[in-house]
Amino acid sequence: MRDPGVCGGMDGGRVVIGIHGLANKPPEEEKARWWKAAIREGLARNAAAPGRDFDFDFVYWADLRHETPLDDARNREPYYVAEGLGAFPRHDPDRDARRTSLTGRLYRGVGHLQAMAGLTPLDDLLLEYRLDDLWNYHQDAGFRNTARARLIDALERNAGRRILLVAHSMGSIIAYDCLRILERRPERLAVEHLVTLGAPLGLVEVKAAIAAEHGEVRVPDTLGAWSNLADPADVATVAARLGAEFAPSGRGVVAVDVPVLNGYCRPDGEANHHKSYGYLRTPELSDVVTAFLGAPVDA
């Protein structure tokens, strides 16, 4: 979905494309508006750029799994401007060394055993009961192909522009698969920078699916750079060290793992370290967006 009235039209040469993650979502136009608002909030507080705008395109696929979008009454995790002033906190390797989820600590102990044994009981539980959209993505070819087609269409309609692709949660799986598909086409569509947020790409079962369809588990040749942002306390990132799990691309591009602090809290005060809005306003994401956009057009 691209709506110049909502998503901008500032720079014909550069575009940020977003794709959301698992679970039902608010209506498409609202979700796209909130994603861009969260990115802009991060730029305002982290990069001292309160008026910075950019062209934004959004890929929505929640309707493929859910008959009706979330309304305000059912949405426990809306976007809202965070309290406070100044930059959001960065991950500190000393202070945050022990920051991890219980599932993450368990996965570190048994993940390699799953890979060696060829059995993935922990992955099965995570995918079926915590990441059920991803489970169905692997099981339902119709759903999988339609979701991919929507992202490929967005990439193709922005062909010839510099593209920053920001993919959250299961959206990172869709993005990865699409980039591997596109690299096999005669005219490769290049993506300047992929940023994955809360990505479950490191799960043993996910990597097995990648190998079965695409061959070597590696960085797509369609990428100029890949930054993988993960909060260690995010249950979806129990296997988040993608730099060690994905071989470099044929061009030598590697996945760079970037630990972050996702500080999103629901209106009732409960934390959700997987939420897209928290990731979108981290200083680390603002760094990438700022570098991608370069100097303002009217500077």
PDB file of C-alpha atoms in Angstrom:
ATOM      1  CA  MET A   1       0.000   0.000   0.000  1.00  0.00           C
ATOM      2  CA  ARG A   2       1.303   3.416  -0.922  1.00  0.00           C
ATOM      3  CA  ASP A   3      -0.644   6.564  -0.150  1.00  0.00           C
ATOM      4  CA  PRO A   4       1.283   9.779  -0.876  1.00  0.00           C
ATOM      5  CA  GLY A   5      -1.076  11.693   1.404  1.00  0.00           C
ATOM      6  CA  VAL A   6      -0.122   9.524   4.366  1.00  0.00           C
ATOM      7  CA  CYS A   7       3.264   8.120   3.475  1.00  0.00           C
ATOM      8  CA  GLY A   8       4.974  11.130   2.014  1.00  0.00           C
ATOM      9  CA  GLY A   9       6.601  11.866  -1.295  1.00  0.00           C
ATOM     10  CA  MET A  10       9.722  13.694  -0.210  1.00  0.00           C
ATOM     11  CA  ASP A  11      12.439  11.949  -2.203  1.00  0.00           C
ATOM     12  CA  GLY A  12      11.831  10.255  -5.517  1.00  0.00           C
ATOM     13  CA  GLY A  13      15.170   8.446  -5.262  1.00  0.00           C
ATOM     14  CA  ARG A  14      14.788   6.848  -1.821  1.00  0.00           C
ATOM     15  CA  VAL A  15      11.998   4.901  -0.148  1.00  0.00           C
ATOM     16  CA  VAL A  16      11.545   3.069   3.138  1.00  0.00           C
ATOM     17  CA  ILE A  17       9.432  -0.066   2.774  1.00  0.00           C
ATOM     18  CA  GLY A  18       7.976  -1.745   5.853  1.00  0.00           C
ATOM     19  CA  ILE A  19       6.411  -5.169   6.331  1.00  0.00           C
ATOM     20  CA  HIS A  20       4.673  -6.088   9.584  1.00  0.00           C
ATOM     21  CA  GLY A  21       4.916  -9.219  11.696  1.00  0.00           C
ATOM     22  CA  LEU A  22       2.676 -11.899  13.136  1.00  0.00           C
ATOM     23  CA  ALA A  23      -0.834 -11.702  14.630  1.00  0.00           C
ATOM     24  CA  ASN A  24      -3.860  -9.660  13.663  1.00  0.00           C
ATOM     25  CA  LYS A  25      -3.419  -5.934  13.050  1.00  0.00           C
ATOM     26  CA  PRO A  26      -5.435  -2.707  12.890  1.00  0.00           C
ATOM     27  CA  PRO A  27      -6.693  -1.651   9.434  1.00  0.00           C
ATOM     28  CA  GLU A  28      -4.010  -1.295   6.769  1.00  0.00           C
ATOM     29  CA  GLU A  29      -3.991   2.498   6.480  1.00  0.00           C
ATOM     30  CA  GLU A  30      -3.823   2.919  10.248  1.00  0.00           C
ATOM     31  CA  LYS A  31      -1.039   0.375  10.643  1.00  0.00           C
ATOM     32  CA  ALA A  32       1.030   2.034   7.918  1.00  0.00           C
ATOM     33  CA  ARG A  33       0.505   5.464   9.490  1.00  0.00           C
ATOM     34  CA  TRP A  34       1.545   4.191  12.916  1.00  0.00           C
ATOM     35  CA  TRP A  35       4.703   2.539  11.578  1.00  0.00           C
ATOM     36  CA  LYS A  36       5.821   5.759   9.942  1.00  0.00           C
ATOM     37  CA  ALA A  37       4.907   7.759  13.052  1.00  0.00           C
ATOM     38  CA  ALA A  38       7.064   5.469  15.226  1.00  0.00           C
ATOM     39  CA  ILE A  39      10.056   5.850  12.889  1.00  0.00           C
ATOM     40  CA  ARG A  40       9.622   9.631  12.846  1.00  0.00           C
ATOM     41  CA  GLU A  41       9.295   9.710  16.640  1.00  0.00           C
ATOM     42  CA  GLY A  42      12.625   7.914  16.858  1.00  0.00           C
ATOM     43  CA  LEU A  43      14.248  10.357  14.422  1.00  0.00           C
ATOM     44  CA  ALA A  44      12.921  13.303  16.427  1.00  0.00           C
ATOM     45  CA  ARG A  45      14.244  12.058  19.757  1.00  0.00           C
ATOM     46  CA  ASN A  46      17.355  10.121  18.747  1.00  0.00           C
ATOM     47  CA  ALA A  47      18.620  12.204  15.825  1.00  0.00           C
ATOM     48  CA  ALA A  48      17.233  15.643  16.723  1.00  0.00           C
ATOM     49  CA  ALA A  49      15.245  15.637  13.476  1.00  0.00           C
ATOM     50  CA  PRO A  50      11.640  16.380  14.508  1.00  0.00           C
ATOM     51  CA  GLY A  51      10.498  17.455  11.051  1.00  0.00           C
ATOM     52  CA  ARG A  52      12.250  14.755   9.030  1.00  0.00           C
ATOM     53  CA  ASP A  53       9.966  13.138   6.477  1.00  0.00           C
ATOM     54  CA  PHE A  54      10.515  10.419   3.892  1.00  0.00           C
ATOM     55  CA  ASP A  55       8.694   8.368   1.295  1.00  0.00           C
ATOM     56  CA  PHE A  56       7.184   5.271   2.897  1.00  0.00           C
ATOM     57  CA  ASP A  57       5.555   2.162   1.425  1.00  0.00           C
ATOM     58  CA  PHE A  58       3.927  -0.550   3.525  1.00  0.00           C
ATOM     59  CA  VAL A  59       3.176  -4.233   2.981  1.00  0.00           C
ATOM     60  CA  TYR A  60       0.135  -5.541   4.860  1.00  0.00           C
ATOM     61  CA  TRP A  61      -0.751  -9.218   4.992  1.00  0.00           C
ATOM     62  CA  ALA A  62      -2.752  -9.683   8.239  1.00  0.00           C
ATOM     63  CA  ASP A  63      -5.974  -9.959   6.213  1.00  0.00           C
ATOM     64  CA  LEU A  64      -4.704 -13.238   4.768  1.00  0.00           C
ATOM     65  CA  ARG A  65      -5.010 -14.810   8.217  1.00  0.00           C
ATOM     66  CA  HIS A  66      -7.757 -12.784   9.893  1.00  0.00           C
ATOM     67  CA  GLU A  67     -11.234 -11.936   8.583  1.00  0.00           C
ATOM     68  CA  THR A  68     -11.487  -8.514  10.219  1.00  0.00           C
ATOM     69  CA  PRO A  69      -8.763  -6.157  11.456  1.00  0.00           C
ATOM     70  CA  LEU A  70      -8.399  -5.158  15.084  1.00  0.00           C
ATOM     71  CA  ASP A  71     -10.624  -2.292  16.180  1.00  0.00           C
ATOM     72  CA  ASP A  72      -9.750   0.085  19.003  1.00  0.00           C
ATOM     73  CA  ALA A  73     -11.659  -1.957  21.574  1.00  0.00           C
ATOM     74  CA  ARG A  74      -9.675  -5.136  20.853  1.00  0.00           C
ATOM     75  CA  ASN A  75      -6.264  -3.602  20.242  1.00  0.00           C
ATOM     76  CA  ARG A  76      -4.227  -3.954  23.450  1.00  0.00           C
ATOM     77  CA  GLU A  77      -1.055  -2.588  21.828  1.00  0.00           C
ATOM     78  CA  PRO A  78      -1.751   0.627  19.907  1.00  0.00           C
ATOM     79  CA  TYR A  79       0.876   3.094  18.832  1.00  0.00           C
ATOM     80  CA  TYR A  80       1.211   6.095  21.109  1.00  0.00           C
ATOM     81  CA  VAL A  81       3.941   8.666  21.623  1.00  0.00           C
ATOM     82  CA  ALA A  82       6.237   7.531  24.430  1.00  0.00           C
ATOM     83  CA  GLU A  83       6.624   9.607  27.555  1.00  0.00           C
ATOM     84  CA  GLY A  84       9.806  11.492  28.292  1.00  0.00           C
ATOM     85  CA  LEU A  85      12.276  13.644  26.398  1.00  0.00           C
ATOM     86  CA  GLY A  86      15.602  13.021  24.752  1.00  0.00           C
ATOM     87  CA  ALA A  87      16.949   9.938  23.060  1.00  0.00           C
ATOM     88  CA  PHE A  88      15.622   6.486  23.821  1.00  0.00           C
ATOM     89  CA  PRO A  89      18.165   4.268  25.645  1.00  0.00           C
ATOM     90  CA  ARG A  90      20.691   2.264  23.695  1.00  0.00           C
ATOM     91  CA  HIS A  91      21.699  -1.272  24.548  1.00  0.00           C
ATOM     92  CA  ASP A  92      24.675  -1.288  26.916  1.00  0.00           C
ATOM     93  CA  PRO A  93      26.704  -4.540  26.708  1.00  0.00           C
ATOM     94  CA  ASP A  94      27.790  -4.309  30.342  1.00  0.00           C
ATOM     95  CA  ARG A  95      24.534  -3.172  31.897  1.00  0.00           C
ATOM     96  CA  ASP A  96      22.355  -5.422  29.747  1.00  0.00           C
ATOM     97  CA  ALA A  97      24.560  -8.519  29.577  1.00  0.00           C
ATOM     98  CA  ARG A  98      22.020 -10.670  31.421  1.00  0.00           C
ATOM     99  CA  ARG A  99      18.976  -9.320  29.583  1.00  0.00           C
ATOM    100  CA  THR A 100      17.249 -12.321  28.057  1.00  0.00           C
ATOM    101  CA  SER A 101      13.964 -14.196  28.164  1.00  0.00           C
ATOM    102  CA  LEU A 102      13.503 -17.508  29.969  1.00  0.00           C
ATOM    103  CA  THR A 103      12.830 -19.102  26.585  1.00  0.00           C
ATOM    104  CA  GLY A 104      16.053 -17.575  25.282  1.00  0.00           C
ATOM    105  CA  ARG A 105      18.107 -19.092  28.092  1.00  0.00           C
ATOM    106  CA  LEU A 106      16.513 -22.472  27.441  1.00  0.00           C
ATOM    107  CA  TYR A 107      17.074 -22.234  23.685  1.00  0.00           C
ATOM    108  CA  ARG A 108      20.751 -21.464  24.093  1.00  0.00           C
ATOM    109  CA  GLY A 109      21.104 -24.764  25.909  1.00  0.00           C
ATOM    110  CA  VAL A 110      19.212 -26.994  23.492  1.00  0.00           C
ATOM    111  CA  GLY A 111      19.239 -25.198  20.118  1.00  0.00           C
ATOM    112  CA  HIS A 112      22.477 -26.783  18.932  1.00  0.00           C
ATOM    113  CA  LEU A 113      21.281 -30.187  20.151  1.00  0.00           C
ATOM    114  CA  GLN A 114      18.158 -29.818  17.994  1.00  0.00           C
ATOM    115  CA  ALA A 115      20.307 -29.083  14.960  1.00  0.00           C
ATOM    116  CA  MET A 116      22.596 -32.059  15.620  1.00  0.00           C
ATOM    117  CA  ALA A 117      19.722 -34.478  16.238  1.00  0.00           C
ATOM    118  CA  GLY A 118      17.555 -33.241  13.371  1.00  0.00           C
ATOM    119  CA  LEU A 119      14.633 -32.955  15.812  1.00  0.00           C
ATOM    120  CA  THR A 120      13.091 -29.612  16.756  1.00  0.00           C
ATOM    121  CA  PRO A 121      10.620 -30.040  19.649  1.00  0.00           C
ATOM    122  CA  LEU A 122      11.316 -26.589  21.111  1.00  0.00           C
ATOM    123  CA  ASP A 123      10.986 -24.915  17.719  1.00  0.00           C
ATOM    124  CA  ASP A 124       7.717 -26.768  17.161  1.00  0.00           C
ATOM    125  CA  LEU A 125       6.305 -25.401  20.406  1.00  0.00           C
ATOM    126  CA  LEU A 126       7.428 -21.853  19.666  1.00  0.00           C
ATOM    127  CA  LEU A 127       6.112 -21.868  16.121  1.00  0.00           C
ATOM    128  CA  GLU A 128       2.774 -23.550  16.785  1.00  0.00           C
ATOM    129  CA  TYR A 129       1.813 -21.831  20.021  1.00  0.00           C
ATOM    130  CA  ARG A 130       3.732 -18.522  20.137  1.00  0.00           C
ATOM    131  CA  LEU A 131       4.416 -17.846  16.443  1.00  0.00           C
ATOM    132  CA  ASP A 132       1.386 -19.532  14.902  1.00  0.00           C
ATOM    133  CA  ASP A 133       1.288 -17.313  11.795  1.00  0.00           C
ATOM    134  CA  LEU A 134       4.810 -18.493  10.990  1.00  0.00           C
ATOM    135  CA  TRP A 135       3.762 -22.083  11.560  1.00  0.00           C
ATOM    136  CA  ASN A 136       0.952 -21.619   9.026  1.00  0.00           C
ATOM    137  CA  TYR A 137       3.291 -19.823   6.631  1.00  0.00           C
ATOM    138  CA  HIS A 138       5.335 -23.005   6.383  1.00  0.00           C
ATOM    139  CA  GLN A 139       2.262 -25.231   6.105  1.00  0.00           C
ATOM    140  CA  ASP A 140      -0.040 -23.251   3.777  1.00  0.00           C
ATOM    141  CA  ALA A 141       1.401 -22.624   0.298  1.00  0.00           C
ATOM    142  CA  GLY A 142      -1.487 -20.352  -0.715  1.00  0.00           C
ATOM    143  CA  PHE A 143      -0.956 -18.042   2.245  1.00  0.00           C
ATOM    144  CA  ARG A 144       2.823 -18.128   1.809  1.00  0.00           C
ATOM    145  CA  ASN A 145       2.762 -17.313  -1.900  1.00  0.00           C
ATOM    146  CA  THR A 146       0.226 -14.494  -1.576  1.00  0.00           C
ATOM    147  CA  ALA A 147       2.150 -12.830   1.254  1.00  0.00           C
ATOM    148  CA  ARG A 148       5.346 -13.046  -0.782  1.00  0.00           C
ATOM    149  CA  ALA A 149       3.625 -11.655  -3.868  1.00  0.00           C
ATOM    150  CA  ARG A 150       2.591  -8.538  -1.953  1.00  0.00           C
ATOM    151  CA  LEU A 151       6.149  -7.752  -0.901  1.00  0.00           C
ATOM    152  CA  ILE A 152       7.601  -8.536  -4.315  1.00  0.00           C
ATOM    153  CA  ASP A 153       5.008  -6.195  -5.856  1.00  0.00           C
ATOM    154  CA  ALA A 154       6.059  -3.410  -3.471  1.00  0.00           C
ATOM    155  CA  LEU A 155       9.727  -3.947  -4.315  1.00  0.00           C
ATOM    156  CA  GLU A 156       9.038  -4.008  -8.043  1.00  0.00           C
ATOM    157  CA  ARG A 157       6.951  -0.832  -8.036  1.00  0.00           C
ATOM    158  CA  ASN A 158       9.882   0.882  -6.322  1.00  0.00           C
ATOM    159  CA  ALA A 159      12.486  -0.579  -8.685  1.00  0.00           C
ATOM    160  CA  GLY A 160      15.137   1.942  -9.641  1.00  0.00           C
ATOM    161  CA  ARG A 161      14.950   3.688  -6.274  1.00  0.00           C
ATOM    162  CA  ARG A 162      17.225   3.230  -3.271  1.00  0.00           C
ATOM    163  CA  ILE A 163      15.329   0.902  -0.948  1.00  0.00           C
ATOM    164  CA  LEU A 164      15.553   0.498   2.817  1.00  0.00           C
ATOM    165  CA  LEU A 165      13.474  -2.562   3.700  1.00  0.00           C
ATOM    166  CA  VAL A 166      12.396  -2.783   7.350  1.00  0.00           C
ATOM    167  CA  ALA A 167      10.876  -6.152   8.305  1.00  0.00           C
ATOM    168  CA  HIS A 168       9.445  -7.040  11.707  1.00  0.00           C
ATOM    169  CA  SER A 169       9.042 -10.524  13.191  1.00  0.00           C
ATOM    170  CA  MET A 170       7.531 -12.926  10.661  1.00  0.00           C
ATOM    171  CA  GLY A 171       7.819 -10.172   8.087  1.00  0.00           C
ATOM    172  CA  SER A 172      11.559 -10.863   8.190  1.00  0.00           C
ATOM    173  CA  ILE A 173      10.916 -14.424   7.026  1.00  0.00           C
ATOM    174  CA  ILE A 174       8.771 -13.197   4.142  1.00  0.00           C
ATOM    175  CA  ALA A 175      11.383 -10.574   3.269  1.00  0.00           C
ATOM    176  CA  TYR A 176      14.236 -13.078   3.307  1.00  0.00           C
ATOM    177  CA  ASP A 177      12.376 -15.551   1.097  1.00  0.00           C
ATOM    178  CA  CYS A 178      11.439 -12.829  -1.391  1.00  0.00           C
ATOM    179  CA  LEU A 179      15.013 -11.585  -1.631  1.00  0.00           C
ATOM    180  CA  ARG A 180      16.266 -15.109  -2.328  1.00  0.00           C
ATOM    181  CA  ILE A 181      13.562 -15.557  -4.982  1.00  0.00           C
ATOM    182  CA  LEU A 182      14.452 -12.240  -6.627  1.00  0.00           C
ATOM    183  CA  GLU A 183      18.158 -13.078  -6.782  1.00  0.00           C
ATOM    184  CA  ARG A 184      17.316 -15.978  -9.110  1.00  0.00           C
ATOM    185  CA  ARG A 185      15.668 -13.703 -11.665  1.00  0.00           C
ATOM    186  CA  PRO A 186      17.688 -12.471 -14.655  1.00  0.00           C
ATOM    187  CA  GLU A 187      17.381  -8.816 -13.610  1.00  0.00           C
ATOM    188  CA  ARG A 188      18.002  -8.701  -9.874  1.00  0.00           C
ATOM    189  CA  LEU A 189      16.158  -6.041  -7.921  1.00  0.00           C
ATOM    190  CA  ALA A 190      18.632  -4.559  -5.460  1.00  0.00           C
ATOM    191  CA  VAL A 191      17.769  -3.591  -1.876  1.00  0.00           C
ATOM    192  CA  GLU A 192      20.289  -1.184  -0.399  1.00  0.00           C
ATOM    193  CA  HIS A 193      19.717  -2.158   3.228  1.00  0.00           C
ATOM    194  CA  LEU A 194      17.579  -4.760   4.989  1.00  0.00           C
ATOM    195  CA  VAL A 195      16.788  -4.202   8.662  1.00  0.00           C
ATOM    196  CA  THR A 196      15.175  -7.103  10.497  1.00  0.00           C
ATOM    197  CA  LEU A 197      13.466  -6.419  13.824  1.00  0.00           C
ATOM    198  CA  GLY A 198      12.682  -9.180  16.310  1.00  0.00           C
ATOM    199  CA  ALA A 199      13.389 -11.781  13.630  1.00  0.00           C
ATOM    200  CA  PRO A 200      12.944 -15.526  14.282  1.00  0.00           C
ATOM    201  CA  LEU A 201      15.250 -16.338  11.350  1.00  0.00           C
ATOM    202  CA  GLY A 202      17.774 -18.130  13.553  1.00  0.00           C
ATOM    203  CA  LEU A 203      15.397 -20.889  14.664  1.00  0.00           C
ATOM    204  CA  VAL A 204      16.637 -24.326  13.607  1.00  0.00           C
ATOM    205  CA  GLU A 205      13.349 -25.178  11.917  1.00  0.00           C
ATOM    206  CA  VAL A 206      13.263 -21.874  10.017  1.00  0.00           C
ATOM    207  CA  LYS A 207      16.808 -22.387   8.746  1.00  0.00           C
ATOM    208  CA  ALA A 208      15.873 -25.908   7.670  1.00  0.00           C
ATOM    209  CA  ALA A 209      12.990 -24.501   5.614  1.00  0.00           C
ATOM    210  CA  ILE A 210      15.348 -21.953   4.061  1.00  0.00           C
ATOM    211  CA  ALA A 211      17.842 -24.663   3.119  1.00  0.00           C
ATOM    212  CA  ALA A 212      15.111 -26.868   1.644  1.00  0.00           C
ATOM    213  CA  GLU A 213      13.811 -24.097  -0.628  1.00  0.00           C
ATOM    214  CA  HIS A 214      16.804 -21.887  -1.348  1.00  0.00           C
ATOM    215  CA  GLY A 215      19.887 -24.017  -0.723  1.00  0.00           C
ATOM    216  CA  GLU A 216      22.680 -22.517   1.364  1.00  0.00           C
ATOM    217  CA  VAL A 217      21.588 -20.508   4.400  1.00  0.00           C
ATOM    218  CA  ARG A 218      23.267 -17.217   3.535  1.00  0.00           C
ATOM    219  CA  VAL A 219      22.758 -13.507   2.998  1.00  0.00           C
ATOM    220  CA  PRO A 220      20.764 -12.833  -0.205  1.00  0.00           C
ATOM    221  CA  ASP A 221      22.831 -11.560  -3.132  1.00  0.00           C
ATOM    222  CA  THR A 222      20.205  -8.822  -3.655  1.00  0.00           C
ATOM    223  CA  LEU A 223      21.359  -6.972  -0.498  1.00  0.00           C
ATOM    224  CA  GLY A 224      23.865  -4.188  -0.010  1.00  0.00           C
ATOM    225  CA  ALA A 225      23.679  -4.459   3.799  1.00  0.00           C
ATOM    226  CA  TRP A 226      21.783  -6.357   6.493  1.00  0.00           C
ATOM    227  CA  SER A 227      21.303  -5.152  10.078  1.00  0.00           C
ATOM    228  CA  ASN A 228      19.528  -7.504  12.484  1.00  0.00           C
ATOM    229  CA  LEU A 229      18.108  -5.597  15.470  1.00  0.00           C
ATOM    230  CA  ALA A 230      17.075  -7.791  18.395  1.00  0.00           C
ATOM    231  CA  ASP A 231      16.159  -7.214  22.021  1.00  0.00           C
ATOM    232  CA  PRO A 232      17.598 -10.194  23.965  1.00  0.00           C
ATOM    233  CA  ALA A 233      14.433 -10.185  26.098  1.00  0.00           C
ATOM    234  CA  ASP A 234      12.252 -10.677  23.010  1.00  0.00           C
ATOM    235  CA  VAL A 235      10.999 -14.288  22.949  1.00  0.00           C
ATOM    236  CA  ALA A 236      11.009 -14.327  19.128  1.00  0.00           C
ATOM    237  CA  THR A 237      14.759 -13.691  19.042  1.00  0.00           C
ATOM    238  CA  VAL A 238      15.861 -16.721  21.059  1.00  0.00           C
ATOM    239  CA  ALA A 239      18.252 -17.544  18.211  1.00  0.00           C
ATOM    240  CA  ALA A 240      19.113 -14.021  17.126  1.00  0.00           C
ATOM    241  CA  ARG A 241      22.820 -14.277  16.261  1.00  0.00           C
ATOM    242  CA  LEU A 242      22.303 -14.307  12.522  1.00  0.00           C
ATOM    243  CA  GLY A 243      25.837 -13.220  11.701  1.00  0.00           C
ATOM    244  CA  ALA A 244      27.057 -16.630  12.833  1.00  0.00           C
ATOM    245  CA  GLU A 245      24.161 -18.554  11.281  1.00  0.00           C
ATOM    246  CA  PHE A 246      23.962 -17.022   7.794  1.00  0.00           C
ATOM    247  CA  ALA A 247      26.964 -17.281   5.490  1.00  0.00           C
ATOM    248  CA  PRO A 248      28.039 -14.128   3.617  1.00  0.00           C
ATOM    249  CA  SER A 249      26.472 -13.419   0.249  1.00  0.00           C
ATOM    250  CA  GLY A 250      28.374 -13.890  -2.968  1.00  0.00           C
ATOM    251  CA  ARG A 251      29.199 -10.177  -2.731  1.00  0.00           C
ATOM    252  CA  GLY A 252      30.651 -10.607   0.752  1.00  0.00           C
ATOM    253  CA  VAL A 253      27.755  -8.945   2.600  1.00  0.00           C
ATOM    254  CA  VAL A 254      27.266 -10.272   6.143  1.00  0.00           C
ATOM    255  CA  ALA A 255      24.380 -10.051   8.606  1.00  0.00           C
ATOM    256  CA  VAL A 256      25.327  -7.627  11.382  1.00  0.00           C
ATOM    257  CA  ASP A 257      23.672  -8.355  14.736  1.00  0.00           C
ATOM    258  CA  VAL A 258      22.689  -5.259  16.699  1.00  0.00           C
ATOM    259  CA  PRO A 259      21.321  -5.731  20.248  1.00  0.00           C
ATOM    260  CA  VAL A 260      18.765  -3.083  21.212  1.00  0.00           C
ATOM    261  CA  LEU A 261      16.360  -2.210  24.032  1.00  0.00           C
ATOM    262  CA  ASN A 262      12.708  -2.418  22.974  1.00  0.00           C
ATOM    263  CA  GLY A 263      10.963  -0.346  25.631  1.00  0.00           C
ATOM    264  CA  TYR A 264       7.386  -0.609  24.366  1.00  0.00           C
ATOM    265  CA  CYS A 265       4.739  -0.992  27.081  1.00  0.00           C
ATOM    266  CA  ARG A 266       1.045  -1.578  26.597  1.00  0.00           C
ATOM    267  CA  PRO A 267      -1.253   1.172  27.918  1.00  0.00           C
ATOM    268  CA  ASP A 268      -1.801  -0.988  31.018  1.00  0.00           C
ATOM    269  CA  GLY A 269       1.936  -0.842  31.726  1.00  0.00           C
ATOM    270  CA  GLU A 270       2.856  -4.410  30.681  1.00  0.00           C
ATOM    271  CA  ALA A 271       6.056  -4.626  28.642  1.00  0.00           C
ATOM    272  CA  ASN A 272       6.191  -6.234  25.206  1.00  0.00           C
ATOM    273  CA  HIS A 273       9.807  -6.461  24.064  1.00  0.00           C
ATOM    274  CA  HIS A 274       8.706  -7.820  20.664  1.00  0.00           C
ATOM    275  CA  LYS A 275       6.438  -4.925  19.648  1.00  0.00           C
ATOM    276  CA  SER A 276       7.225  -3.244  16.324  1.00  0.00           C
ATOM    277  CA  TYR A 277       6.768   0.333  17.597  1.00  0.00           C
ATOM    278  CA  GLY A 278       9.406  -0.161  20.271  1.00  0.00           C
ATOM    279  CA  TYR A 279      11.880  -1.423  17.685  1.00  0.00           C
ATOM    280  CA  LEU A 280      11.027   1.345  15.205  1.00  0.00           C
ATOM    281  CA  ARG A 281      11.951   4.114  17.638  1.00  0.00           C
ATOM    282  CA  THR A 282      15.220   2.630  18.948  1.00  0.00           C
ATOM    283  CA  PRO A 283      18.345   4.768  18.437  1.00  0.00           C
ATOM    284  CA  GLU A 284      19.899   1.938  16.435  1.00  0.00           C
ATOM    285  CA  LEU A 285      17.066   1.988  13.887  1.00  0.00           C
ATOM    286  CA  SER A 286      17.209   5.789  13.790  1.00  0.00           C
ATOM    287  CA  ASP A 287      20.931   5.542  12.962  1.00  0.00           C
ATOM    288  CA  VAL A 288      20.178   3.357   9.945  1.00  0.00           C
ATOM    289  CA  VAL A 289      17.333   5.544   8.693  1.00  0.00           C
ATOM    290  CA  THR A 290      19.371   8.729   9.133  1.00  0.00           C
ATOM    291  CA  ALA A 291      22.312   7.297   7.196  1.00  0.00           C
ATOM    292  CA  PHE A 292      19.991   6.012   4.465  1.00  0.00           C
ATOM    293  CA  LEU A 293      18.149   9.311   4.009  1.00  0.00           C
ATOM    294  CA  GLY A 294      21.304  11.415   4.052  1.00  0.00           C
ATOM    295  CA  ALA A 295      21.123  15.191   4.275  1.00  0.00           C
ATOM    296  CA  PRO A 296      17.627  16.711   4.048  1.00  0.00           C
ATOM    297  CA  VAL A 297      16.673  17.820   0.545  1.00  0.00           C
ATOM    298  CA  ASP A 298      16.298  21.453   1.648  1.00  0.00           C
ATOM    299  CA  ALA A 299      19.524  21.474   3.708  1.00  0.00           C
TER     300      ALA A 299
END
